Coordinates of C-alpha atoms in Angstrom, one line a residue:
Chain A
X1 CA -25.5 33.1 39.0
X2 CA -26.6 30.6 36.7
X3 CA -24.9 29.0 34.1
X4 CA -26.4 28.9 30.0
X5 CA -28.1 25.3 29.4
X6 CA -25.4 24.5 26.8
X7 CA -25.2 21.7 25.0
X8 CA -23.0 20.0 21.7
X9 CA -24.5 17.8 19.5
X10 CA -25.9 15.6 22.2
X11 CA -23.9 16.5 24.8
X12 CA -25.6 18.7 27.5
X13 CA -23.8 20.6 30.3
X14 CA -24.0 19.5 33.6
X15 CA -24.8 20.7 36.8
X16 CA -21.8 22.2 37.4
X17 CA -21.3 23.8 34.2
X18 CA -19.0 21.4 32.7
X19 CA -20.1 20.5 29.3
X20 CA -18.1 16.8 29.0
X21 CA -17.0 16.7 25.5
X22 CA -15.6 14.0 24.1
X23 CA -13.9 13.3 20.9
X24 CA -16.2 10.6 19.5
X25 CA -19.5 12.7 20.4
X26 CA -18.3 14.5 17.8
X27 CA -18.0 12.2 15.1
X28 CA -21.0 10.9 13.1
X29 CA -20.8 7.2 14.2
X30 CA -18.9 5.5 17.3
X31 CA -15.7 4.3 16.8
X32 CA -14.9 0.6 17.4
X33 CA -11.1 -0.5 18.0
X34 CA -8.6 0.2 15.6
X35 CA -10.2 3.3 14.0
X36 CA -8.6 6.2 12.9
X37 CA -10.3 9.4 12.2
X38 CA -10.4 10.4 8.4
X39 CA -12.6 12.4 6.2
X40 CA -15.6 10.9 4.7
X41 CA -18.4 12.7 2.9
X42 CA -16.7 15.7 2.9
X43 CA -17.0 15.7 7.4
X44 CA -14.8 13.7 9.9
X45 CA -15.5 10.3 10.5
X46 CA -14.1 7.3 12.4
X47 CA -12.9 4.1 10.2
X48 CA -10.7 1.7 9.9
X49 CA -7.4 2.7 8.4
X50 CA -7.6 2.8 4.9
X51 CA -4.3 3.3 3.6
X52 CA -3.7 -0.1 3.2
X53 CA -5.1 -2.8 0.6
X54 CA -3.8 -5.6 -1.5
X55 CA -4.8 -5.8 -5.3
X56 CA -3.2 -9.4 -7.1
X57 CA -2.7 -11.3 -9.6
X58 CA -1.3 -15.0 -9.6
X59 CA -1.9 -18.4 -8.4
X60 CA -3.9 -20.7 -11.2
X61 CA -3.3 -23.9 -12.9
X62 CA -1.9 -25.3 -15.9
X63 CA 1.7 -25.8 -17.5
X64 CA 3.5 -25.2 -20.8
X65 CA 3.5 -22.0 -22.7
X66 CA 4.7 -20.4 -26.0
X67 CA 8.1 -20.5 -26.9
X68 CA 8.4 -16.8 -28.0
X69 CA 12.7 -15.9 -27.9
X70 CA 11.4 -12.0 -26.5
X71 CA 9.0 -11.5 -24.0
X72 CA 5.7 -10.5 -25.1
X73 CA 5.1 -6.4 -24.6
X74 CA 1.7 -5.1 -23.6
X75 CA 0.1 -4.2 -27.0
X76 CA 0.2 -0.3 -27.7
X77 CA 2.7 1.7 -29.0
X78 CA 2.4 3.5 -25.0
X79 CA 3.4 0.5 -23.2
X80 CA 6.2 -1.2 -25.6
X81 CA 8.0 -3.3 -23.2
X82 CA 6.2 -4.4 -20.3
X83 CA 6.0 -7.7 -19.8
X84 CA 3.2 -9.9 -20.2
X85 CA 2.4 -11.8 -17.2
X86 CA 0.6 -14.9 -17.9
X87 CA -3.5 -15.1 -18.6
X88 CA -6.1 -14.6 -17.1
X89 CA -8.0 -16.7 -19.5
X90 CA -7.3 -19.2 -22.7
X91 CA -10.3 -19.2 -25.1
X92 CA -12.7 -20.1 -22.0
X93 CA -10.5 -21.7 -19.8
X94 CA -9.5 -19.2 -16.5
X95 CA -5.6 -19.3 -15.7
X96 CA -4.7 -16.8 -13.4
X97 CA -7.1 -15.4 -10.7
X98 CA -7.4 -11.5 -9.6
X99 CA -9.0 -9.7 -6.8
X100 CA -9.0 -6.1 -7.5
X101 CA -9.8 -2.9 -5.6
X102 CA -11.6 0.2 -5.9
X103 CA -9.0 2.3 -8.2
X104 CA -6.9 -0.1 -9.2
X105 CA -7.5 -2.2 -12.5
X106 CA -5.5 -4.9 -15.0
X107 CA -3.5 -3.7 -18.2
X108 CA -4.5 -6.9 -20.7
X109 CA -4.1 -8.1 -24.0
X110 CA -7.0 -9.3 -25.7
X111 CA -6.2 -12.2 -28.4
X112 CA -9.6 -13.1 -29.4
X113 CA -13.0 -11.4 -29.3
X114 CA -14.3 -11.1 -25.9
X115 CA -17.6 -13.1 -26.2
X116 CA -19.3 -15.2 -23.3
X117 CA -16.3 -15.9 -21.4
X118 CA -14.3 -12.9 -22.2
X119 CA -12.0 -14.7 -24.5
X120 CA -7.6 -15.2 -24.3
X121 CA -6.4 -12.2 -21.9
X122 CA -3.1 -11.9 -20.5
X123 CA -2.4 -9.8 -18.0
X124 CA 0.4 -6.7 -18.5
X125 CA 0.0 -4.4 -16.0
X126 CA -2.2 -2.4 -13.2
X127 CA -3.8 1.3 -13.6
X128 CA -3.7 3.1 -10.2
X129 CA -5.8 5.6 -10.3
X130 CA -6.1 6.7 -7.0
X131 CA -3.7 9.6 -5.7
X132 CA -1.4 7.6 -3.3
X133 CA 1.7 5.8 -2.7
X134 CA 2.5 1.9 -4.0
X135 CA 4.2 -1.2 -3.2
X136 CA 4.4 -3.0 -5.9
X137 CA 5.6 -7.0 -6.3
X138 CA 6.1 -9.4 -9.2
X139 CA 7.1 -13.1 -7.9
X140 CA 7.7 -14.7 -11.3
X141 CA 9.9 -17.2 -13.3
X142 CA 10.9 -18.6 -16.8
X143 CA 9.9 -22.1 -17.9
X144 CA 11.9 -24.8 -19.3
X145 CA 12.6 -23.5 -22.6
X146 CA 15.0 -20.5 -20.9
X147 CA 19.0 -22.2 -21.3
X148 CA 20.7 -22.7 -17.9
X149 CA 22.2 -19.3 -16.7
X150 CA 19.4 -17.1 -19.0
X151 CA 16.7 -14.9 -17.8
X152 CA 14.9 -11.3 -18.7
X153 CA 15.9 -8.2 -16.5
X154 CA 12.6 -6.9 -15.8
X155 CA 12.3 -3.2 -13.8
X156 CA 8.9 -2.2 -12.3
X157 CA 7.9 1.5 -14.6
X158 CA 5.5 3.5 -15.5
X159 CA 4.3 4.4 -19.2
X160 CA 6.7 7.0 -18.9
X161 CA 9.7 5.0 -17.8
X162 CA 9.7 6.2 -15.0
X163 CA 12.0 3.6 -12.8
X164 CA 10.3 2.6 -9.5
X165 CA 13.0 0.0 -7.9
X166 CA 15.8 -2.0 -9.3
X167 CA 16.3 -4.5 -12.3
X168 CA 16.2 -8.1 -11.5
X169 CA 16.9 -10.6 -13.4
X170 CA 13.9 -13.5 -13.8
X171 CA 15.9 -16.9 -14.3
X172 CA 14.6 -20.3 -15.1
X173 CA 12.3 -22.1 -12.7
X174 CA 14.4 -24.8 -11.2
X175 CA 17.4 -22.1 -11.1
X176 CA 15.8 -18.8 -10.0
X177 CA 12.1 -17.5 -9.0
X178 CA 12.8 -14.1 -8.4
X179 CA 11.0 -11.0 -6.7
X180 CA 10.8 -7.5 -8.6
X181 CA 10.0 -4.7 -6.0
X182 CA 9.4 -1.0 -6.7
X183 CA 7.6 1.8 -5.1
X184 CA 5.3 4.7 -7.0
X185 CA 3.6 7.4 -5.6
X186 CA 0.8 8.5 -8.0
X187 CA -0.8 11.9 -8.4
X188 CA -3.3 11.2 -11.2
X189 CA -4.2 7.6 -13.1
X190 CA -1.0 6.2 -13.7
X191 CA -0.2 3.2 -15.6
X192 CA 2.6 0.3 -14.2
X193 CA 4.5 -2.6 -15.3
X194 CA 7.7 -5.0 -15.4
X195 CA 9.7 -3.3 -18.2
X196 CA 11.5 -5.5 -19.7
X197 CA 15.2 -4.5 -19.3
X198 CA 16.4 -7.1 -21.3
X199 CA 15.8 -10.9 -22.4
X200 CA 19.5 -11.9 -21.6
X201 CA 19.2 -15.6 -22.8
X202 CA 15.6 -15.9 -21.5
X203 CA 12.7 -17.2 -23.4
X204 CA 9.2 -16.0 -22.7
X205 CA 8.0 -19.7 -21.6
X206 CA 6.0 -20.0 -18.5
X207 CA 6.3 -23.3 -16.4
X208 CA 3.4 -22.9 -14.4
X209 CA 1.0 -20.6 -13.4
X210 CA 1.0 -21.1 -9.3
X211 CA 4.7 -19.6 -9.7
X212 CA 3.2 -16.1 -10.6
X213 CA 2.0 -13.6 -7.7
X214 CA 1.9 -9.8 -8.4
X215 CA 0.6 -7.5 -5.9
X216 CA -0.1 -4.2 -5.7
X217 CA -0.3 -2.8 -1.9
X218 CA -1.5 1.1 -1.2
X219 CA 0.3 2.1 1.6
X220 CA -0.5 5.8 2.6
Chain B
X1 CA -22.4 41.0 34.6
X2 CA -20.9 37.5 35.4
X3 CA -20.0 35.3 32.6
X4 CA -20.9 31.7 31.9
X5 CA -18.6 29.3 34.1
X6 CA -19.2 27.0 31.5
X7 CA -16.2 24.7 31.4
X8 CA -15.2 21.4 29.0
X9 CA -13.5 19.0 30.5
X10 CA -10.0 20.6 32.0
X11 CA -10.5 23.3 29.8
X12 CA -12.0 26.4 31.3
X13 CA -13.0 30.5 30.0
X14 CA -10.9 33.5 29.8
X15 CA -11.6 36.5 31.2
X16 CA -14.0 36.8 28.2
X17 CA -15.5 34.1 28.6
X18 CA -14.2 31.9 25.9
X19 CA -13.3 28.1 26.6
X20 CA -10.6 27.3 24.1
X21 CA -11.1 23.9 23.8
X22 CA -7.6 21.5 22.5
X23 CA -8.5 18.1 21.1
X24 CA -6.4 16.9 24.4
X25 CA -9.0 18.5 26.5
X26 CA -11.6 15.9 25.4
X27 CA -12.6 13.4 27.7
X28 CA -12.0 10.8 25.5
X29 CA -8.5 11.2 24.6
X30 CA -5.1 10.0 25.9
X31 CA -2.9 12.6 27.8
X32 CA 0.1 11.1 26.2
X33 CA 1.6 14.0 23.7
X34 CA 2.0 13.6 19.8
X35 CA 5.0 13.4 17.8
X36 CA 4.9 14.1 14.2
X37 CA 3.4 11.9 12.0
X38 CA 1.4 10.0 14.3
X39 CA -2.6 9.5 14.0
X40 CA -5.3 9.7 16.6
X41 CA -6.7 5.6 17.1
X42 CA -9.3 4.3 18.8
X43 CA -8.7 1.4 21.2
X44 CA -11.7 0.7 22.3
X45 CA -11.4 2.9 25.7
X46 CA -10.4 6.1 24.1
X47 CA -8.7 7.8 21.3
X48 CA -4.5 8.0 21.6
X49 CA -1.6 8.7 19.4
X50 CA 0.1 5.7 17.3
X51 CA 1.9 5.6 14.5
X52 CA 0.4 5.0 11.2
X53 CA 0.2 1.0 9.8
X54 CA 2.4 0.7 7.2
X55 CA 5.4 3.1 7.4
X56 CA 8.3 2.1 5.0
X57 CA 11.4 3.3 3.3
X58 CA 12.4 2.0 0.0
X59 CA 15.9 2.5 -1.8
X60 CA 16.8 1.5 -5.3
X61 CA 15.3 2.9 -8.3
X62 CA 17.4 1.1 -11.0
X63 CA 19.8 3.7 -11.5
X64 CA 22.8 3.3 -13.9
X65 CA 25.3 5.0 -11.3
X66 CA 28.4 3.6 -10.9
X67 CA 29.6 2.5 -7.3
X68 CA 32.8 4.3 -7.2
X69 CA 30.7 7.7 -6.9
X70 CA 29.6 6.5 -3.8
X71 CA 31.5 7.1 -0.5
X72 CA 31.9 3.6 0.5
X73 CA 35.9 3.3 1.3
X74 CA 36.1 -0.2 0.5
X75 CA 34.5 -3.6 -0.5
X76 CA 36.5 -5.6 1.6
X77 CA 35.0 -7.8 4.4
X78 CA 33.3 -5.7 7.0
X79 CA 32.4 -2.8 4.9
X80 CA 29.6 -0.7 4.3
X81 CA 27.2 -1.3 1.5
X82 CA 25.4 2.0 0.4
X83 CA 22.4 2.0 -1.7
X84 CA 21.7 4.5 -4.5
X85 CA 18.8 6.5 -5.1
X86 CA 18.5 9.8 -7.0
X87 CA 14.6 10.2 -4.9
X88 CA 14.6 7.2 -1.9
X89 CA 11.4 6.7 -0.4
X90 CA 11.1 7.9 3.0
X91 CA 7.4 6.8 5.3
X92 CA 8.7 6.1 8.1
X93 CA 8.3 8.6 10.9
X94 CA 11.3 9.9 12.9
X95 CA 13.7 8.0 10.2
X96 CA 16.4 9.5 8.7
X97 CA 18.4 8.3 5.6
X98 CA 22.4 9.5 6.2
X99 CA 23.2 9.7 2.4
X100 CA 25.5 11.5 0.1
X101 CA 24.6 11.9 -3.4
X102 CA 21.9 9.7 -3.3
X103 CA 24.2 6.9 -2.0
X104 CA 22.7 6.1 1.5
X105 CA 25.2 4.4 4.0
X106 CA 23.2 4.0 6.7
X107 CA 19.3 4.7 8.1
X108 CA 18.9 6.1 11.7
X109 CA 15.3 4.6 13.1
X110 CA 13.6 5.4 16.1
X111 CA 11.4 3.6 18.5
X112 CA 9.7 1.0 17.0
X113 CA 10.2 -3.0 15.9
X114 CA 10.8 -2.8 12.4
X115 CA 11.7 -5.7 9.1
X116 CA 14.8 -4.6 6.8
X117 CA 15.7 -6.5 3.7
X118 CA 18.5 -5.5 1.7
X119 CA 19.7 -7.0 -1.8
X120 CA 23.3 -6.2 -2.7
X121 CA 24.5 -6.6 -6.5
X122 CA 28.3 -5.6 -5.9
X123 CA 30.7 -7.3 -8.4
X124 CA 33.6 -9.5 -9.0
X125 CA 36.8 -10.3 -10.5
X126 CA 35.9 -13.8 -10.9
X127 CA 33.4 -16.3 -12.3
X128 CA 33.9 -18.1 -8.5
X129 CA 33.7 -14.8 -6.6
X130 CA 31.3 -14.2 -3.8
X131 CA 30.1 -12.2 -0.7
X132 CA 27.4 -12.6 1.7
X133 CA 26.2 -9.6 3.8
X134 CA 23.8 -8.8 6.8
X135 CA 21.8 -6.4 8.4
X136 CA 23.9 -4.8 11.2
X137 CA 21.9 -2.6 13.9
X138 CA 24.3 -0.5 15.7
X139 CA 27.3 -2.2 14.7
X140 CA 25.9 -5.8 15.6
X141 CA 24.9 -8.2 13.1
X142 CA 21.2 -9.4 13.1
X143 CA 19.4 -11.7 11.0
X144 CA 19.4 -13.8 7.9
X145 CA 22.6 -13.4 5.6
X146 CA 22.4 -12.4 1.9
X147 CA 24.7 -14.1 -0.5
X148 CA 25.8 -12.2 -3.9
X149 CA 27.7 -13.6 -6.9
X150 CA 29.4 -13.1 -10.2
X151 CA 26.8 -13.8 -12.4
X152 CA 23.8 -11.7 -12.5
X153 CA 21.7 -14.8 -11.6
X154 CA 23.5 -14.7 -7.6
X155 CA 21.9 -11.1 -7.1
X156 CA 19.1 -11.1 -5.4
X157 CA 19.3 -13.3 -2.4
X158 CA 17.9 -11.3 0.7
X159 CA 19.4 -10.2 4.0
X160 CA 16.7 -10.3 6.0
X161 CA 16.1 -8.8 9.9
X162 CA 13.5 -7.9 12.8
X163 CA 14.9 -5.3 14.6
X164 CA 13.5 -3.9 17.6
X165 CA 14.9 0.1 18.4
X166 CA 14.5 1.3 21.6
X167 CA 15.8 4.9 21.2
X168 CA 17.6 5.3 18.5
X169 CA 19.5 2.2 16.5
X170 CA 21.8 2.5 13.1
X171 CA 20.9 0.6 10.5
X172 CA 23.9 -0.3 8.2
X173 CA 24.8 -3.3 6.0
X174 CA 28.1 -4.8 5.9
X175 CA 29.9 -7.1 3.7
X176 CA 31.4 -10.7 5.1
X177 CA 33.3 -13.4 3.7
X178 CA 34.0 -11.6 0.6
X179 CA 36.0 -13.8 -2.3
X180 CA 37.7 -12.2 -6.1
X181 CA 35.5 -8.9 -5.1
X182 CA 36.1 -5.7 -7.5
X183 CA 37.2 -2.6 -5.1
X184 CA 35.2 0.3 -4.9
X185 CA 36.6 2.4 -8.2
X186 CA 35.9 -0.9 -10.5
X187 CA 32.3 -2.1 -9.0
X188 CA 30.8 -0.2 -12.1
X189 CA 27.0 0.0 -12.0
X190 CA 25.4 -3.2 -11.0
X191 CA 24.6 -2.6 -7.7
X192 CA 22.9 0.7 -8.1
X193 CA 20.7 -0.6 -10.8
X194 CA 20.0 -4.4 -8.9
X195 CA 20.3 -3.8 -4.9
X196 CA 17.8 -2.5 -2.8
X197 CA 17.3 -1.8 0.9
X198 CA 13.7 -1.8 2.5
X199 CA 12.4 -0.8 6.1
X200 CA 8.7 -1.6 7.2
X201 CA 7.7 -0.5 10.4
X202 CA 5.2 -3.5 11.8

């Protein structure tokens, strides 16, 4: 009897007739540690997970802001009450820094034309537009001109209002820096935000930028 | 005619000479089985089942629903806090979320080590009430204690715990030193729309 000369990709039989197959002679690449097997290019292939990346925005310098008594919405009749963060620039001067990721982008009002440095910009928001679920984060705080005891309620929504995690109330800097959680599992590009709830004795006055961090995490 | 004795690994033909070939019959993969939701992983040596990275469970969506709907029995010291959700996030494999109308009282995990944080926004009767809660895993308390308070400014402060499951473990969190505390038909809807309970699996 003999046995066929088979082989897989480049695997050949031995021998014996045992054709040792292993799972990453299958795969396009070899794996290293941690990999999982996924689908890339429309065929299996070994990476690292995925599943998991941080877009922000926060940290910066600089103090005193306006002294507006409601919190400034994202401009747009679409988006009429989420809150603007802080900027990412004054006329040329940066603020707030960002790193983004594939698929996820900054909601921003523009104040003045864009020009060289891409003018006054605050950001309002992130677009997800990859199919996924989210963790989303706001670390923030009012400045100075909030009264003892006020705050805004904000609520992490979408566009659509729909709720993704509970209200929390954003005191004054020396009385409260609070963290606004929520969770959102997207199908299509969706848009997100800190709705604001309420302004509850708050005033739309940041102390200083290195008190704001938002994140966006994709976790599966 | 004899047919090919080809074989794979472990696996070897039928009578008609087929070799049905199971990703376990690979030389390069573990012998330890699968349980659901689990991912093949690399580990350098050979491919095995682990859990995904980031597994989590998230409740508290804001709601407006008022605590005496719930089936918490009582808001005095050493009571259950449940959390309301209408649609709780659920990632983690094996969990289970015991809950009754969207108010969960307790999560059941298996083994893993996990972190829970839980925010409770109960009410009071008084400008000086207060509470502070924990993280209990099977009826023991663990970790960092949360406080709450009458004003909307005391909600938010964070019970925080690792816990490490070896089977099975209980999650629950439980109220201590409670002061001027509304009981469970008068809470009214603060705590549904401010508290939230979070499990990561790390």
């Amino acid at each position: 009897m003999t046995h066929l000369l088979t082989r897989t990709s480049s695997v050949k039989a031995d021998a014996q007739g045992n054709l040792p197959l292993t799972l990453s002679s299958l795969l396009p690449s070899a794996p290293i540690t941690g990999h999982e097997i996924g689908v890339s290019g429309g065929a299996y292939a070994a990476a690292l997970p995925t599943a998991t990346f941080r877009a922000r925005v926060g940290g910066g310098i600089a103090t005193v802001e306006s002294n507006n008594l409601i919190a400034v919405p994202l401009a747009g009749s679409s988006y009429p009450n989420f809150l603007e963060w802080g900027p990412e620039r004054i006329a040329t001067s940066p603020r707030m820094s960002n790193t983004v990721e594939t698929g996820v982008s900054t909601l921003q009002n523009l104040y003045t034309s864009s020009g060289v440095f891409g003018g006054t910009r605050y950001y309002c928001g992130f677009r997800l537009s990859a199919a996924g679920t989210y963790r989303l984060s706001m670390d923030w705080c009012n400045g100075a001109l909030t009264p003892s005891g006020g705050g805004i309620d904000v609520q992490w929504r979408t566009s659509t209002n729909q709720t993704l995690g509970p209200v929390v109330r954003m005191g004054r800097n020396d009385e409260r820096t609070a963290s606004c959680d929520g969770y959102v599992v997207v199908a299509g590009t969706t848009d997100v935000g800190t709705y604001v709830v309420a302004t509850a004795g708050g005033r739309y006055n940041i102390a200083n930028f290195v008190d704001i961090c938002i994140t966006v995490e994709k976790i599966a | 005619m004899s047919h090919n004795l080809l074989t794979i690994n472990t696996a070897k033909p039928a009578a008609t000479g087929v070799v049905s070939v199971g990703v376990a019959d690979l030389a390069d993969v573990s012998a330890t089985a699968p349980t659901t939701g689990q991912v093949l992983v690399y580990d350098g040596t050979q491919w095995g089942p682990s859990q995904r990275p980031y597994q989590t469970i998230f409740i508290g969506d804001g709601a407006a629903q008022d605590y005496s709907t719930s089936t918490a029995a009582s808001t005095a010291s050493g009571a259950i806090v449940e959390f309301y959700s209408a649609s709780p996030f659920n990632g983690v494999s094996g969990a289970t979320l015991n809950a009754t109308s969207g108010w969960c009282s307790s999560i059941t995990l298996t083994t893993g080590r996990y972190i829970v944080e839980a925010v409770v926004g109960l009410t009071f009767s008084s400008s000086v009430g207060s509470a502070l809660y924990q993280i209990f895993q099977d009826g023991i308390g663990v970790g960092s204690r949360g406080s709450v308070g009458f004003d909307v400014l005391r909600v938010g402060s964070r019970a925080r715990a690792v816990v490490d499951v070896a089977t099975t473990s209980t999650i629950t969190v439980r109220l201590e030193s409670v002061g001027s505390i509304n009981g469970v038909a008068s809470q009214g809807t603060r705590h549904a729309q401010r508290s939230s309970l979070e499990v990561r699996r790390v």
